[in-house]
Coordinates of C-alpha atoms in Angstrom, one line a residue:
Chain I
M1 CA 0.2 -0.2 0.1
S2 CA 2.9 2.5 1.0
G3 CA 4.8 1.4 -2.2
K4 CA 1.9 2.7 -4.3
W5 CA 0.9 5.6 -2.2
I6 CA 4.5 7.8 -3.0
P7 CA 4.4 7.3 -6.8
L8 CA 0.8 8.5 -6.7
W9 CA 1.7 11.2 -4.6
L10 CA 4.9 11.9 -6.7
H11 CA 2.4 11.6 -10.3
K12 CA 0.1 14.3 -8.8
L13 CA 2.5 16.8 -7.8
G14 CA 4.2 16.3 -11.4
S15 CA 0.6 17.7 -12.8
P16 CA 1.3 21.5 -13.4
P17 CA -2.6 22.7 -11.9
I18 CA -2.2 20.5 -8.8
F19 CA 1.8 21.9 -8.5
Y20 CA 0.7 25.4 -9.0
R21 CA -1.7 25.2 -6.3
F22 CA 0.4 23.3 -3.7
A23 CA 3.5 25.9 -4.5
G24 CA 1.2 28.8 -4.0
K25 CA 0.2 27.5 -0.6
L26 CA 3.6 26.7 0.4
R27 CA 5.6 30.1 -1.1
P28 CA 4.3 32.4 2.0
W29 CA 5.6 29.7 4.6
L30 CA 8.8 29.7 2.9
L31 CA 9.2 33.4 2.4
T32 CA 8.3 33.9 6.1
L33 CA 10.6 31.5 7.2
A34 CA 13.6 32.9 5.2
L35 CA 12.8 36.4 6.1
L36 CA 12.8 35.1 9.8
L37 CA 15.9 33.2 9.9
G38 CA 17.5 35.9 7.6
A39 CA 16.8 38.3 10.3
I40 CA 18.1 36.0 13.3
G41 CA 21.1 35.0 11.1
L42 CA 22.2 38.7 10.4
Y43 CA 21.5 39.7 14.1
G44 CA 23.3 36.9 15.2
G45 CA 26.3 37.3 12.7
L46 CA 26.5 41.2 12.7
V47 CA 25.6 41.9 16.3
L48 CA 26.3 38.9 18.8
A49 CA 29.1 37.1 17.0
P50 CA 32.5 38.3 18.5
A51 CA 35.0 40.0 16.1
D52 CA 37.9 38.3 14.5
A53 CA 41.2 37.9 16.3
R54 CA 43.0 39.3 12.9
Q55 CA 40.2 40.8 10.8
G56 CA 38.0 42.6 13.1
D57 CA 34.8 43.5 12.2
G58 CA 35.4 43.0 8.5
Y59 CA 35.0 39.5 8.4
R60 CA 31.3 39.8 9.1
I61 CA 30.6 39.8 5.5
I62 CA 31.4 35.9 5.7
F63 CA 27.4 35.9 6.8
I64 CA 26.5 36.7 3.5
H65 CA 29.3 35.2 1.1
V66 CA 29.7 31.9 2.5
P67 CA 25.9 31.2 2.4
S68 CA 25.8 32.5 -1.0
A69 CA 28.8 30.6 -2.1
W70 CA 27.1 27.4 -0.9
M71 CA 23.9 28.5 -2.6
S72 CA 25.6 28.6 -6.0
L73 CA 26.6 25.1 -5.8
F74 CA 23.5 23.6 -4.3
I75 CA 21.3 25.3 -7.0
Y76 CA 23.6 23.9 -9.6
G77 CA 22.9 20.8 -8.0
V78 CA 19.1 20.8 -7.8
M79 CA 19.4 22.4 -11.6
A80 CA 21.6 19.4 -12.8
F81 CA 19.1 16.9 -11.0
A82 CA 16.0 18.7 -12.6
A83 CA 17.9 18.6 -16.3
F84 CA 18.6 15.0 -15.8
L85 CA 15.0 14.2 -15.0
A86 CA 14.1 16.5 -17.6
L87 CA 16.0 14.8 -20.4
V88 CA 15.5 11.1 -19.5
W89 CA 11.7 10.8 -18.5
R90 CA 10.8 14.6 -20.3
V91 CA 8.9 15.8 -17.1
K92 CA 7.3 18.9 -17.9
L93 CA 7.6 20.1 -14.4
A94 CA 11.5 19.4 -14.3
E95 CA 12.0 21.3 -17.0
V96 CA 10.6 24.3 -15.9
A97 CA 12.4 23.9 -12.2
A98 CA 15.6 23.4 -14.0
M99 CA 15.3 26.8 -16.0
Q100 CA 13.9 28.6 -13.3
S101 CA 16.7 27.6 -11.1
A102 CA 19.3 29.1 -13.4
P103 CA 18.7 32.7 -12.8
I104 CA 18.5 32.3 -8.7
G105 CA 21.7 30.5 -8.9
A106 CA 23.5 32.8 -11.3
A107 CA 22.1 35.6 -8.9
F108 CA 23.7 34.1 -5.9
T109 CA 27.1 33.4 -7.7
L110 CA 27.0 36.9 -8.4
I111 CA 26.4 37.9 -4.9
T112 CA 29.5 36.0 -3.7
L113 CA 31.7 37.1 -6.5
V114 CA 30.7 40.6 -5.4
T115 CA 31.1 40.2 -1.7
G116 CA 34.1 38.3 -2.0
S117 CA 35.5 41.2 -4.1
L118 CA 34.5 43.6 -1.3
W119 CA 35.8 41.4 1.4
G120 CA 39.0 41.0 -0.7
K121 CA 39.9 44.5 -1.0
P122 CA 40.7 45.7 2.8
M123 CA 42.3 41.9 3.7
W124 CA 44.0 40.9 0.7
G125 CA 44.6 44.5 -0.5
T126 CA 42.9 43.6 -4.1
W127 CA 39.6 43.4 -5.4
W128 CA 40.4 40.2 -7.6
T129 CA 43.0 37.5 -7.6
W130 CA 43.3 34.7 -10.1
D131 CA 43.2 32.5 -7.0
A132 CA 41.7 28.7 -8.0
R133 CA 38.3 29.2 -5.8
L134 CA 37.7 32.9 -7.3
T135 CA 38.3 31.8 -10.8
S136 CA 36.3 28.4 -10.4
E137 CA 33.3 30.5 -9.2
L138 CA 33.4 33.0 -12.2
V139 CA 33.4 29.7 -14.4
L140 CA 30.5 28.7 -12.6
L141 CA 29.0 32.0 -13.4
F142 CA 29.5 31.9 -16.9
I143 CA 28.1 28.1 -17.1
Y144 CA 25.0 29.7 -15.4
L145 CA 24.7 32.5 -18.0
G146 CA 25.5 30.0 -21.1
V147 CA 22.3 27.9 -19.5
I148 CA 20.1 31.2 -19.5
G149 CA 21.2 32.2 -22.9
L150 CA 21.0 29.1 -24.4
Y151 CA 17.3 28.6 -23.0
H152 CA 16.5 31.8 -24.4
A153 CA 17.9 31.4 -27.7
F154 CA 15.2 28.9 -29.0
E155 CA 12.0 29.9 -30.2
D156 CA 10.1 26.6 -29.0
R157 CA 10.5 27.0 -25.3
R158 CA 10.5 23.3 -24.3
Q159 CA 13.0 22.6 -27.0
G160 CA 15.3 25.4 -25.3
A161 CA 14.6 23.6 -22.3
R162 CA 15.9 20.6 -23.0
A163 CA 18.8 22.0 -24.9
A164 CA 19.8 24.0 -21.8
A165 CA 19.3 20.9 -19.6
F166 CA 21.9 19.1 -21.7
L167 CA 24.3 22.1 -21.3
A168 CA 23.8 21.9 -17.6
L169 CA 24.7 18.3 -17.4
I170 CA 27.9 18.9 -19.3
G171 CA 28.6 21.6 -16.7
V172 CA 28.6 19.2 -14.0
V173 CA 31.3 17.2 -15.7
N174 CA 33.1 20.7 -16.5
V175 CA 33.2 22.1 -13.2
P176 CA 35.5 19.4 -11.2
I177 CA 37.8 19.6 -14.1
V178 CA 37.9 23.3 -14.3
H179 CA 38.5 23.5 -10.8
F180 CA 41.4 20.9 -10.8
S181 CA 42.8 22.6 -13.5
V182 CA 42.9 25.8 -12.2
N183 CA 44.4 24.3 -8.9
W184 CA 47.1 22.9 -10.8
W185 CA 47.6 25.9 -12.9
N186 CA 47.8 28.3 -9.9
T187 CA 50.0 26.2 -8.0
L188 CA 52.6 25.7 -11.3
H189 CA 53.5 29.7 -10.9
Q190 CA 53.0 30.2 -7.4
G191 CA 51.8 28.9 -4.1
S192 CA 48.4 30.1 -3.0
T193 CA 49.5 32.4 0.0
I194 CA 45.7 33.1 0.9
R195 CA 43.6 30.3 2.9
L196 CA 40.1 30.9 3.9
L197 CA 39.0 29.8 7.3
G198 CA 38.7 26.3 7.9
P199 CA 35.3 25.2 8.6
S200 CA 36.5 23.1 11.5
T201 CA 38.8 26.3 13.0
I202 CA 35.5 28.5 13.3
A203 CA 34.1 29.8 16.4
P204 CA 30.8 28.3 17.9
G205 CA 29.7 32.2 18.3
M206 CA 30.4 32.7 14.6
L207 CA 29.2 29.1 13.3
W208 CA 25.3 29.2 14.4
P209 CA 24.6 32.5 12.6
L210 CA 26.1 31.0 9.5
L211 CA 24.1 27.9 9.8
T212 CA 21.0 29.6 10.4
M213 CA 21.5 32.2 7.1
M214 CA 22.3 28.8 5.4
A215 CA 19.1 27.9 6.2
A216 CA 17.7 31.0 5.3
T217 CA 19.0 31.4 1.9
K218 CA 17.5 27.8 1.2
C219 CA 14.3 28.8 2.3
Y220 CA 14.2 31.9 -0.1
Y221 CA 15.6 29.8 -3.0
L222 CA 12.6 27.5 -2.5
A223 CA 10.2 30.3 -2.3
S224 CA 11.7 32.2 -5.0
L225 CA 11.6 28.8 -7.1
A226 CA 8.2 28.2 -6.2
A227 CA 6.9 32.1 -7.4
R228 CA 9.1 31.8 -10.6
M229 CA 7.9 28.0 -11.3
R230 CA 3.9 29.4 -11.0
T231 CA 4.5 32.4 -13.2
D232 CA 6.3 30.0 -15.9
L233 CA 3.7 27.7 -15.7
L234 CA 0.9 30.2 -16.3
D235 CA 2.8 31.5 -19.3
L236 CA 3.4 27.5 -20.7
E237 CA 0.2 26.1 -20.0
S238 CA -1.8 29.6 -21.3
G239 CA -4.1 27.9 -23.8
K240 CA -5.1 25.0 -21.0
D241 CA -8.4 24.8 -19.3
W242 CA -7.0 25.1 -15.8
V243 CA -5.4 28.2 -16.6
R244 CA -8.6 29.7 -18.2
K245 CA -10.5 28.8 -15.1
L246 CA -7.9 30.4 -12.7
A247 CA -8.4 33.7 -14.9
V248 CA -12.2 33.6 -15.2
E249 CA -12.1 33.2 -11.2
A250 CA -9.7 35.8 -10.9
A251 CA -11.7 38.3 -12.7
Q252 CA -14.8 37.5 -10.6
P253 CA -15.4 39.8 -7.8
Chain J
M1 CA 18.5 -2.5 -50.7
S2 CA 22.0 -2.9 -49.5
E3 CA 23.4 -0.5 -47.2
P4 CA 26.9 1.1 -47.5
S5 CA 29.1 0.2 -44.9
L6 CA 30.1 2.7 -42.1
A7 CA 33.5 3.1 -43.3
R8 CA 32.5 3.6 -46.7
A9 CA 29.8 6.3 -45.3
C10 CA 32.4 8.1 -43.4
A11 CA 34.9 8.0 -46.3
A12 CA 32.2 9.5 -48.7
L13 CA 31.1 12.3 -46.4
L14 CA 34.9 13.1 -45.5
R15 CA 35.1 13.4 -49.3
R16 CA 32.2 15.7 -49.8
D17 CA 33.2 17.9 -47.1
L18 CA 36.7 18.6 -48.2
T19 CA 35.3 19.3 -51.7
L20 CA 32.9 21.7 -50.7
A21 CA 35.6 23.2 -48.2
W22 CA 38.1 23.3 -51.4
R23 CA 35.4 24.7 -53.5
R24 CA 35.0 27.6 -51.0
R25 CA 39.1 28.2 -50.3
G26 CA 38.6 31.7 -49.4
D27 CA 36.9 30.8 -46.6
I28 CA 39.7 28.8 -45.3
A29 CA 42.1 31.8 -45.4
L30 CA 39.9 34.0 -43.4
P31 CA 40.7 32.5 -39.9
L32 CA 44.6 32.6 -40.9
L33 CA 44.2 36.1 -41.7
Y34 CA 42.1 37.2 -38.5
A35 CA 45.0 35.1 -36.5
L36 CA 47.8 37.0 -38.5
I37 CA 46.2 40.4 -38.0
V38 CA 45.4 39.8 -34.3
I39 CA 49.1 38.8 -33.9
T40 CA 50.1 42.0 -35.8
L41 CA 48.2 44.2 -33.4
F42 CA 50.0 43.2 -30.1
P43 CA 53.3 44.7 -30.4
F44 CA 51.5 48.0 -31.3
A45 CA 49.2 47.7 -28.2
L46 CA 52.3 46.5 -26.0
G47 CA 55.4 48.6 -27.5
P48 CA 58.1 46.8 -29.6
D49 CA 59.9 45.7 -26.4
N50 CA 61.1 42.1 -27.6
A51 CA 61.8 40.5 -24.0
L52 CA 58.3 41.3 -23.1
L53 CA 56.5 40.0 -26.4
Q54 CA 59.2 37.0 -26.2
R55 CA 57.5 36.3 -22.5
I56 CA 53.7 36.6 -23.8
A57 CA 54.4 34.9 -27.0
G58 CA 53.1 31.4 -26.0
G59 CA 50.0 32.6 -24.6
V60 CA 49.2 35.3 -27.2
V61 CA 49.6 32.6 -29.9
L62 CA 47.6 30.3 -28.1
V63 CA 44.4 32.5 -27.8
T64 CA 44.7 33.7 -30.7
V65 CA 44.4 30.8 -32.4
L66 CA 41.5 29.8 -30.0
L67 CA 39.5 32.7 -31.0
A68 CA 40.3 32.4 -34.7
M69 CA 38.8 28.3 -34.2
L70 CA 35.9 30.2 -32.6
L71 CA 35.0 32.1 -35.7
A72 CA 34.9 29.3 -37.7
L73 CA 33.3 27.1 -35.4
D74 CA 29.8 29.0 -36.0
A75 CA 30.0 27.3 -39.6
M76 CA 30.8 24.0 -38.9
F77 CA 26.8 22.9 -39.3
R78 CA 25.6 26.0 -40.8
G79 CA 25.8 24.9 -44.8
D80 CA 24.2 21.4 -43.8
I81 CA 21.3 22.8 -41.7
E82 CA 20.2 25.4 -44.5
D83 CA 20.2 22.9 -47.3
G84 CA 18.7 19.9 -45.1
S85 CA 21.8 17.4 -45.5
L86 CA 22.1 17.5 -41.5
E87 CA 18.6 16.2 -41.4
Q88 CA 19.3 13.6 -43.9
L89 CA 22.6 12.5 -41.9
V90 CA 20.4 12.1 -38.7
L91 CA 18.1 9.7 -40.9
A92 CA 21.0 7.8 -42.4
P93 CA 21.2 3.8 -41.6
Q94 CA 24.4 4.5 -40.1
P95 CA 25.1 5.4 -36.6
L96 CA 25.0 9.1 -36.4
A97 CA 28.1 9.7 -34.1
P98 CA 30.6 8.5 -36.0
L99 CA 29.5 10.4 -38.9
L100 CA 29.7 13.7 -36.8
A101 CA 33.2 12.5 -35.7
T102 CA 33.5 12.6 -39.6
K103 CA 32.3 16.1 -40.2
I104 CA 34.2 17.4 -36.9
L105 CA 37.2 15.8 -38.5
S106 CA 36.9 17.6 -41.8
H107 CA 36.3 20.7 -40.0
W108 CA 39.4 20.3 -38.0
L109 CA 41.2 19.4 -41.0
T110 CA 40.2 22.8 -42.7
T111 CA 40.3 25.2 -40.1
A112 CA 42.8 24.0 -37.3
L113 CA 45.5 22.5 -39.5
P114 CA 46.0 25.5 -41.5
L115 CA 46.4 27.4 -38.4
I116 CA 49.1 24.7 -36.8
V117 CA 50.8 25.3 -40.0
L118 CA 50.8 29.0 -39.5
A119 CA 51.4 28.9 -35.9
P120 CA 55.2 29.1 -36.0
L121 CA 55.3 32.4 -38.2
L122 CA 52.7 33.6 -35.6
A123 CA 55.1 32.3 -32.7
G124 CA 58.2 33.9 -34.4
M125 CA 56.5 37.7 -35.0
L126 CA 56.4 37.7 -31.5
H127 CA 60.0 36.2 -31.0
L128 CA 59.2 32.8 -29.3
A129 CA 62.3 30.9 -28.5
T130 CA 62.8 28.4 -31.1
T131 CA 63.3 25.7 -27.9
A132 CA 59.5 26.5 -27.2
L133 CA 58.3 25.6 -30.5
P134 CA 57.9 22.1 -30.2
A135 CA 56.0 22.3 -27.3
L136 CA 53.6 24.5 -28.8
L137 CA 53.1 22.7 -31.8
L138 CA 52.5 19.5 -29.8
A139 CA 50.3 21.4 -27.7
L140 CA 48.0 22.9 -30.6
L141 CA 48.3 19.3 -32.3
L142 CA 46.5 17.9 -29.1
G143 CA 44.4 21.0 -28.1
T144 CA 42.8 22.1 -31.2
P145 CA 41.0 18.9 -31.6
L146 CA 39.7 18.9 -28.2
L147 CA 38.4 22.6 -28.9
S148 CA 36.8 21.2 -32.3
L149 CA 35.4 18.3 -30.2
L150 CA 33.8 20.4 -27.7
G151 CA 32.8 23.0 -29.8
A152 CA 31.0 20.7 -32.1
V153 CA 29.0 19.7 -28.9
L154 CA 28.0 23.5 -28.2
V155 CA 27.3 24.0 -32.1
A156 CA 24.9 20.8 -32.0
L157 CA 23.1 22.4 -29.1
T158 CA 22.5 25.9 -30.8
A159 CA 21.9 23.9 -34.3
G160 CA 18.1 24.7 -34.0
T161 CA 18.6 28.6 -33.1
R162 CA 18.9 31.6 -35.5
R163 CA 21.4 33.7 -33.5
S164 CA 24.4 31.7 -32.0
G165 CA 27.4 33.2 -32.4
M166 CA 27.9 35.4 -29.2
L167 CA 26.2 32.4 -27.4
L168 CA 28.7 30.0 -28.6
A169 CA 31.4 32.1 -27.1
L170 CA 29.6 32.2 -23.8
M171 CA 29.1 28.5 -24.1
L172 CA 32.5 28.0 -24.9
L173 CA 34.6 29.7 -22.3
P174 CA 33.9 27.4 -19.5
M175 CA 34.6 24.5 -21.5
C176 CA 37.8 25.6 -23.0
V177 CA 39.2 26.6 -19.8
P178 CA 41.2 23.7 -19.1
V179 CA 42.3 23.1 -22.6
V180 CA 43.9 26.4 -22.5
I181 CA 45.5 26.1 -19.2
F182 CA 47.2 22.7 -20.1
M183 CA 48.4 24.0 -23.8
A184 CA 49.6 27.3 -22.2
G185 CA 51.0 24.9 -19.2
A186 CA 53.3 23.0 -21.9
V187 CA 54.4 26.2 -23.4
A188 CA 55.5 28.3 -20.4
A189 CA 57.4 25.1 -19.2
A190 CA 59.0 24.5 -22.4
Q191 CA 60.2 28.4 -22.4
Q192 CA 61.5 28.2 -18.8
G193 CA 63.6 25.0 -19.8
L194 CA 61.4 22.6 -17.5
P195 CA 60.1 19.2 -18.8
W196 CA 57.0 19.5 -20.6
S197 CA 55.6 16.5 -20.9
A198 CA 53.3 16.1 -18.3
P199 CA 51.1 18.5 -19.6
I200 CA 50.7 17.0 -23.1
A201 CA 50.0 13.9 -21.5
W202 CA 47.0 15.3 -19.6
L203 CA 46.1 16.8 -23.1
G204 CA 46.5 13.6 -24.7
A205 CA 44.5 11.5 -22.1
A206 CA 41.7 14.3 -22.1
L207 CA 41.9 13.6 -26.2
A208 CA 41.4 10.1 -26.1
L209 CA 38.4 10.4 -24.0
L210 CA 36.8 13.0 -25.6
L211 CA 37.2 10.9 -29.3
V212 CA 35.0 8.6 -27.7
L213 CA 32.5 10.8 -25.7
A214 CA 32.2 14.1 -27.7
P215 CA 30.4 12.4 -31.2
L216 CA 28.2 10.6 -29.0
A217 CA 27.1 14.1 -26.8
C218 CA 27.1 15.8 -30.2
A219 CA 24.7 13.3 -31.5
A220 CA 22.5 13.3 -28.4
A221 CA 22.4 17.4 -28.7
L222 CA 21.9 17.3 -32.2
R223 CA 18.6 15.1 -31.9
I224 CA 17.6 17.5 -28.9
A225 CA 18.1 20.6 -31.3
L226 CA 16.4 19.2 -34.4
D227 CA 13.5 18.0 -32.6
A228 CA 10.6 20.1 -33.3

């Protein structure tokens, strides 16, 4: 019985009108949770956490920078998984999820690069250095932009989604190779003199706001994804009966 | 009805593509001219300082060859898409991946090989040390097929779109970062008189891998892009 229950539940959620309603119900909760956790995490990070012994208060940008960096990779993982589902089983909802994840992931990657640059200026004395991590993150941004660009280059949106999903899967193979080769490249010329704080050496007073911010960014991503997917589904299914019913319902006072 | 064997089909395809390329010889010369112009501009932009030019020569030649290849990449399947012969290729009884590998080979022969032949001249214009020349040529011989194979997958993905030039550059950049790193690594090591076999071996390994995988990926991408 339970074996049958799970596929049915998943199948139902895979249908656009049911997902539309489900995402609509879930979104306000996720957004509230994201804002709440974000407020707690930022208060903990910017006010409660102790100043760093060497970097003073300047390190506090970590509470934006590191969660964004985690999200930039996490969203790529989600996008690639959805892309795989979209290519293998041609699930329409997975196509929408993959393509609507890309701009959010690109935004988080950009935030990571900008905050990293702002952090680098006072700490390293430069806005940008061709360090392995920085370069990999920049390449990740280009992959995101390539996926978004390819998706919009097609006239047929579902075809564009499948092509971009294929590119996202190529990117999964490419990102580790880039990271490895850039590491090799930078250590050939000179050893990396700059190391970020190791995760195990961080003080507990700094760790909990960081983890709270991580949960907040995850919730924000899900809320944003729900909103984007709802809008995209309405656009994609605009000729369908359920969308027409929604429009008629909305028009009635 | 007897079907021609795969080898005969590939040979016929290669002969056709090379004949077509030879009939439009001017198109083969364009990337060469582009590379020459770019290399000529560098001394004007940086000043005629021989020591400086010599130091950056390897990297500049590699990037110039890459850009010249990118310029020609867009045309890999364009003519075949316009006259419908690419769809015939997809419908052919022979498997698609080896046929596409043949097309990639003919494209490499007509765009990358002339650039490799020109490379010693380009390197000489920037006073690259002759001791680094073997490393440069070997890196190009292994690296340009990699770029052709990677590029072919991306060109296949954009086959169904109208405007693809800038998009192709955006998509190729992340793919070619490792290739450029290893090519430049070999040349830089040779320039400093260090052993340069390790990056060349990496390029060779990547080429062996992609020779098998890229035509398959290219075929899959083409099926997605032509599936209306």
